[in-house]
């Protein structure tokens, strides 16, 4: 089955700097890659997703890139703000899995002001 | 448009008791997914259900755990004879379809504490 690895496990950045979180997946049939943000004690919230027919997607300060050949995808947050501090999870799914998501272990992002 | 509704938000059970967790999907969503999150860990898939059917239960422990999604009413995750290791946050998510990668929307979770 699918296995998703996520790095780093923790990331501290200065306010205004960029943050990059990387994930790799094992199942070449996976074609959907969402990113979720989870604040302490709250539910995971979808912040951006990408499908395998595109290589990059951007939404304001957040962007995601996908390299299908290497089977890795990354989340980029620019001009970080304290409210970006949270746990970020990457995930992958393939069409035969019925939208079931396999998650990475998460990255704790701390933005220092 | 209400999101995914889970109840209760917090549940305390003594060892050996039963825990029942409820999940009402978003309006128009007929696919439900249950995930477990241990403290400071990621989200582990447990089971995927469509109305009246279990589609994938590959992440569900073989004993004590069961799930259903009846024709009427919420999806129920049941844990019988709870043990301390069952203490976790249980999240339910729903999607509109089971194909075309429609996004999963999560509820606020049920935090189960076994004493």
CSV table of C-alpha atoms in Angstrom, one decimal:
chain,number,residue,atom,x,y,z
A,1,UNK,CA,0.0,0.0,0.0
A,2,UNK,CA,0.9,3.7,-0.1
A,3,UNK,CA,3.5,5.0,2.3
A,4,UNK,CA,4.1,8.8,2.8
A,5,UNK,CA,7.3,10.1,4.4
A,6,UNK,CA,7.4,13.8,5.5
A,7,UNK,CA,10.3,16.0,6.5
A,8,UNK,CA,11.3,17.8,8.6
A,9,UNK,CA,9.4,16.8,11.7
A,10,UNK,CA,9.9,20.2,13.2
A,11,UNK,CA,10.7,23.5,11.5
A,12,UNK,CA,11.4,26.9,13.1
A,13,UNK,CA,11.6,30.0,11.0
A,14,UNK,CA,11.8,33.7,11.6
A,15,UNK,CA,8.7,35.7,10.8
A,16,UNK,CA,8.9,36.8,7.2
A,17,UNK,CA,11.1,33.9,6.1
A,18,UNK,CA,10.0,31.1,3.9
A,19,UNK,CA,9.2,27.5,5.1
A,20,UNK,CA,9.4,24.4,3.0
A,21,UNK,CA,8.1,21.0,3.9
A,22,UNK,CA,8.8,17.9,1.8
A,23,UNK,CA,7.0,14.6,1.3
A,24,UNK,CA,7.7,11.5,-0.7
A,25,UNK,CA,5.2,8.8,-1.6
A,26,UNK,CA,5.6,5.2,-2.7
A,27,UNK,CA,2.6,4.3,-4.9
A,28,UNK,CA,3.1,5.6,-8.5
A,29,UNK,CA,-0.7,5.3,-9.0
A,30,UNK,CA,-1.3,8.1,-6.5
A,31,UNK,CA,-2.7,11.1,-8.2
A,32,UNK,CA,-4.0,13.5,-5.5
A,33,UNK,CA,-1.9,15.3,-2.9
A,34,UNK,CA,-3.6,17.6,-0.4
A,35,UNK,CA,-2.0,19.5,2.5
A,36,UNK,CA,-3.7,20.0,5.8
A,37,UNK,CA,-3.0,22.5,8.6
A,38,UNK,CA,-3.9,21.5,12.1
A,39,UNK,CA,-3.8,23.9,15.0
A,40,UNK,CA,-3.6,22.6,18.6
A,41,UNK,CA,-6.7,20.8,19.6
A,42,UNK,CA,-8.5,21.5,16.3
A,43,UNK,CA,-9.5,19.6,13.2
A,44,UNK,CA,-7.2,19.3,10.2
A,45,UNK,CA,-8.1,21.9,7.5
A,46,UNK,CA,-7.4,21.6,3.9
A,47,UNK,CA,-5.2,24.5,2.8
A,48,UNK,CA,-4.1,23.4,-0.7
A,49,UNK,CA,-4.1,20.4,-3.0
A,50,UNK,CA,-2.6,19.3,-6.3
A,51,UNK,CA,-3.5,16.7,-8.8
A,52,UNK,CA,-0.9,14.8,-10.8
A,53,UNK,CA,-1.7,16.5,-14.1
A,54,UNK,CA,0.0,19.7,-12.9
A,55,UNK,CA,3.4,20.4,-11.5
A,56,UNK,CA,2.7,23.5,-9.4
A,57,UNK,CA,-0.2,25.3,-7.8
A,58,UNK,CA,-0.2,28.6,-5.9
A,59,UNK,CA,-2.7,30.3,-3.6
A,60,UNK,CA,-1.4,33.6,-2.2
A,61,UNK,CA,1.5,32.8,0.1
A,62,UNK,CA,1.1,29.0,-0.2
A,63,UNK,CA,2.4,26.9,-3.1
A,64,UNK,CA,2.7,23.2,-3.8
A,65,UNK,CA,5.0,21.5,-6.3
A,66,UNK,CA,4.8,18.0,-7.5
A,67,UNK,CA,7.5,15.8,-9.1
A,68,UNK,CA,5.8,12.7,-10.4
A,69,UNK,CA,9.0,11.1,-11.6
A,70,UNK,CA,10.7,11.4,-8.3
A,71,UNK,CA,7.5,10.8,-6.4
A,72,UNK,CA,7.8,13.8,-4.1
A,73,UNK,CA,5.9,17.0,-3.5
A,74,UNK,CA,6.5,20.0,-1.4
A,75,UNK,CA,4.7,22.8,0.4
A,76,UNK,CA,6.1,26.3,0.3
A,77,UNK,CA,5.0,29.1,2.6
A,78,UNK,CA,6.4,32.5,1.9
A,79,UNK,CA,6.4,35.6,4.2
A,80,UNK,CA,5.5,33.4,7.2
A,81,UNK,CA,3.4,34.9,10.0
A,82,UNK,CA,3.0,33.8,13.6
A,83,UNK,CA,-0.5,32.5,12.7
A,84,UNK,CA,1.1,30.0,10.3
A,85,UNK,CA,2.4,28.2,13.4
A,86,UNK,CA,0.7,24.8,13.4
A,87,UNK,CA,1.2,21.1,12.4
A,88,UNK,CA,1.1,20.5,8.6
A,89,UNK,CA,0.3,17.2,7.1
A,90,UNK,CA,0.8,16.0,3.6
A,91,UNK,CA,-1.3,13.2,2.2
A,92,UNK,CA,-1.7,11.1,-1.0
A,93,UNK,CA,-4.5,9.1,-2.5
A,94,UNK,CA,-5.0,7.0,-5.6
A,95,UNK,CA,-8.1,6.4,-7.7
A,96,UNK,CA,-8.5,2.8,-6.6
A,97,UNK,CA,-8.6,3.8,-2.9
A,98,UNK,CA,-11.9,5.7,-3.0
A,99,UNK,CA,-10.4,9.0,-1.9
A,100,UNK,CA,-8.8,7.4,1.2
A,101,UNK,CA,-5.9,9.5,2.2
A,102,UNK,CA,-2.6,8.2,3.5
A,103,UNK,CA,-1.0,10.9,5.7
A,104,UNK,CA,2.6,11.8,6.4
A,105,UNK,CA,3.7,12.0,10.1
A,106,UNK,CA,3.4,15.8,10.2
A,107,UNK,CA,5.6,18.8,10.5
A,108,UNK,CA,5.4,21.2,13.5
A,109,UNK,CA,6.0,24.7,12.1
A,110,UNK,CA,7.0,27.4,14.6
A,111,UNK,CA,7.1,31.0,13.3
A,112,UNK,CA,9.1,33.2,15.6
A,113,UNK,CA,8.2,36.9,15.8
B,1,UNK,CA,-24.1,24.7,5.4
B,2,UNK,CA,-23.0,22.8,8.5
B,3,UNK,CA,-19.7,21.0,8.2
B,4,UNK,CA,-18.9,17.5,9.4
B,5,UNK,CA,-20.4,17.1,12.9
B,6,UNK,CA,-18.9,14.8,15.5
B,7,UNK,CA,-20.1,14.1,19.0
B,8,UNK,CA,-19.3,14.0,21.7
B,9,UNK,CA,-16.3,16.3,21.6
B,10,UNK,CA,-14.9,14.7,24.7
B,11,UNK,CA,-15.6,11.2,26.0
B,12,UNK,CA,-14.2,9.6,29.2
B,13,UNK,CA,-14.6,5.9,29.7
B,14,UNK,CA,-13.2,3.5,32.2
B,15,UNK,CA,-11.3,0.4,31.1
B,16,UNK,CA,-13.7,-2.3,29.9
B,17,UNK,CA,-16.6,0.1,29.0
B,18,UNK,CA,-17.9,0.7,25.5
B,19,UNK,CA,-17.3,4.0,23.5
B,20,UNK,CA,-19.6,5.1,20.8
B,21,UNK,CA,-18.5,8.0,18.5
B,22,UNK,CA,-20.9,9.6,16.1
B,23,UNK,CA,-20.3,11.4,12.8
B,24,UNK,CA,-22.7,13.2,10.6
B,25,UNK,CA,-21.2,14.0,7.2
B,26,UNK,CA,-21.6,17.3,5.4
B,27,UNK,CA,-24.8,17.7,3.5
B,28,UNK,CA,-24.7,16.0,0.2
B,29,UNK,CA,-21.7,13.8,1.2
B,30,UNK,CA,-22.3,10.0,1.3
B,31,UNK,CA,-18.7,8.8,2.0
B,32,UNK,CA,-17.3,8.7,5.5
B,33,UNK,CA,-13.7,8.1,6.7
B,34,UNK,CA,-12.6,7.5,10.2
B,35,UNK,CA,-9.0,8.4,11.3
B,36,UNK,CA,-7.3,8.0,14.7
B,37,UNK,CA,-4.7,10.4,15.9
B,38,UNK,CA,-2.6,9.5,18.9
B,39,UNK,CA,-1.0,12.3,20.9
B,40,UNK,CA,1.6,14.2,18.9
B,41,UNK,CA,1.3,11.7,16.0
B,42,UNK,CA,-0.2,11.7,12.5
B,43,UNK,CA,-3.6,10.6,11.3
B,44,UNK,CA,-4.0,6.9,10.8
B,45,UNK,CA,-6.7,5.6,8.5
B,46,UNK,CA,-9.2,3.2,10.1
B,47,UNK,CA,-12.2,2.7,7.9
B,48,UNK,CA,-14.0,4.0,4.9
B,49,UNK,CA,-17.8,3.6,4.6
B,50,UNK,CA,-20.5,4.5,2.2
B,51,UNK,CA,-24.1,4.4,3.1
B,52,UNK,CA,-24.8,0.9,4.5
B,53,UNK,CA,-21.5,-0.5,3.2
B,54,UNK,CA,-18.0,-0.8,4.5
B,55,UNK,CA,-15.7,-0.2,1.6
B,56,UNK,CA,-12.3,-0.4,3.2
B,57,UNK,CA,-11.6,-1.4,6.8
B,58,UNK,CA,-7.9,-2.2,6.4
B,59,UNK,CA,-6.9,0.2,9.2
B,60,UNK,CA,-9.3,-1.1,11.7
B,61,UNK,CA,-8.1,-3.3,14.6
B,62,UNK,CA,-9.5,-6.8,14.1
B,63,UNK,CA,-11.0,-7.0,17.6
B,64,UNK,CA,-13.2,-4.6,19.7
B,65,UNK,CA,-13.6,-2.0,16.9
B,66,UNK,CA,-16.5,-1.8,14.5
B,67,UNK,CA,-18.1,0.9,12.3
B,68,UNK,CA,-21.4,1.4,10.6
B,69,UNK,CA,-23.0,4.0,8.4
B,70,UNK,CA,-26.8,3.2,8.3
B,71,UNK,CA,-29.2,4.4,5.7
B,72,UNK,CA,-30.6,6.9,8.1
B,73,UNK,CA,-28.6,8.6,10.8
B,74,UNK,CA,-24.9,9.2,11.6
B,75,UNK,CA,-21.9,6.9,11.1
B,76,UNK,CA,-21.0,5.2,14.4
B,77,UNK,CA,-17.5,4.1,15.4
B,78,UNK,CA,-17.8,1.6,18.3
B,79,UNK,CA,-15.0,0.5,20.6
B,80,UNK,CA,-15.9,-2.3,22.9
B,81,UNK,CA,-14.0,-3.1,26.1
B,82,UNK,CA,-11.8,0.0,25.9
B,83,UNK,CA,-8.2,-0.1,27.0
B,84,UNK,CA,-5.9,2.8,27.9
B,85,UNK,CA,-4.2,2.5,24.5
B,86,UNK,CA,-7.5,3.5,22.8
B,87,UNK,CA,-7.1,7.0,24.2
B,88,UNK,CA,-6.7,9.2,21.2
B,89,UNK,CA,-8.5,11.8,19.0
B,90,UNK,CA,-10.9,10.1,16.5
B,91,UNK,CA,-11.6,12.2,13.5
B,92,UNK,CA,-14.3,11.7,10.9
B,93,UNK,CA,-14.1,13.1,7.4
B,94,UNK,CA,-16.6,13.1,4.6
B,95,UNK,CA,-16.4,13.5,0.8
B,96,UNK,CA,-19.0,14.0,-1.8
B,97,UNK,CA,-18.0,11.1,-3.9
B,98,UNK,CA,-15.6,8.1,-3.6
B,99,UNK,CA,-14.0,8.9,-6.9
B,100,UNK,CA,-12.4,11.9,-8.7
B,101,UNK,CA,-10.4,12.8,-5.5
B,102,UNK,CA,-13.1,15.1,-4.1
B,103,UNK,CA,-11.6,16.7,-1.0
B,104,UNK,CA,-12.0,15.3,2.5
B,105,UNK,CA,-13.5,17.6,5.1
B,106,UNK,CA,-12.8,16.8,8.7
B,107,UNK,CA,-15.0,17.2,11.8
B,108,UNK,CA,-13.7,18.5,15.1
B,109,UNK,CA,-13.0,15.1,16.4
B,110,UNK,CA,-13.9,13.1,19.5
B,111,UNK,CA,-11.2,13.0,22.2
B,112,UNK,CA,-11.5,9.7,24.0
B,113,UNK,CA,-9.8,9.3,27.3
B,114,UNK,CA,-9.7,5.9,28.9
B,115,UNK,CA,-9.1,5.9,32.7
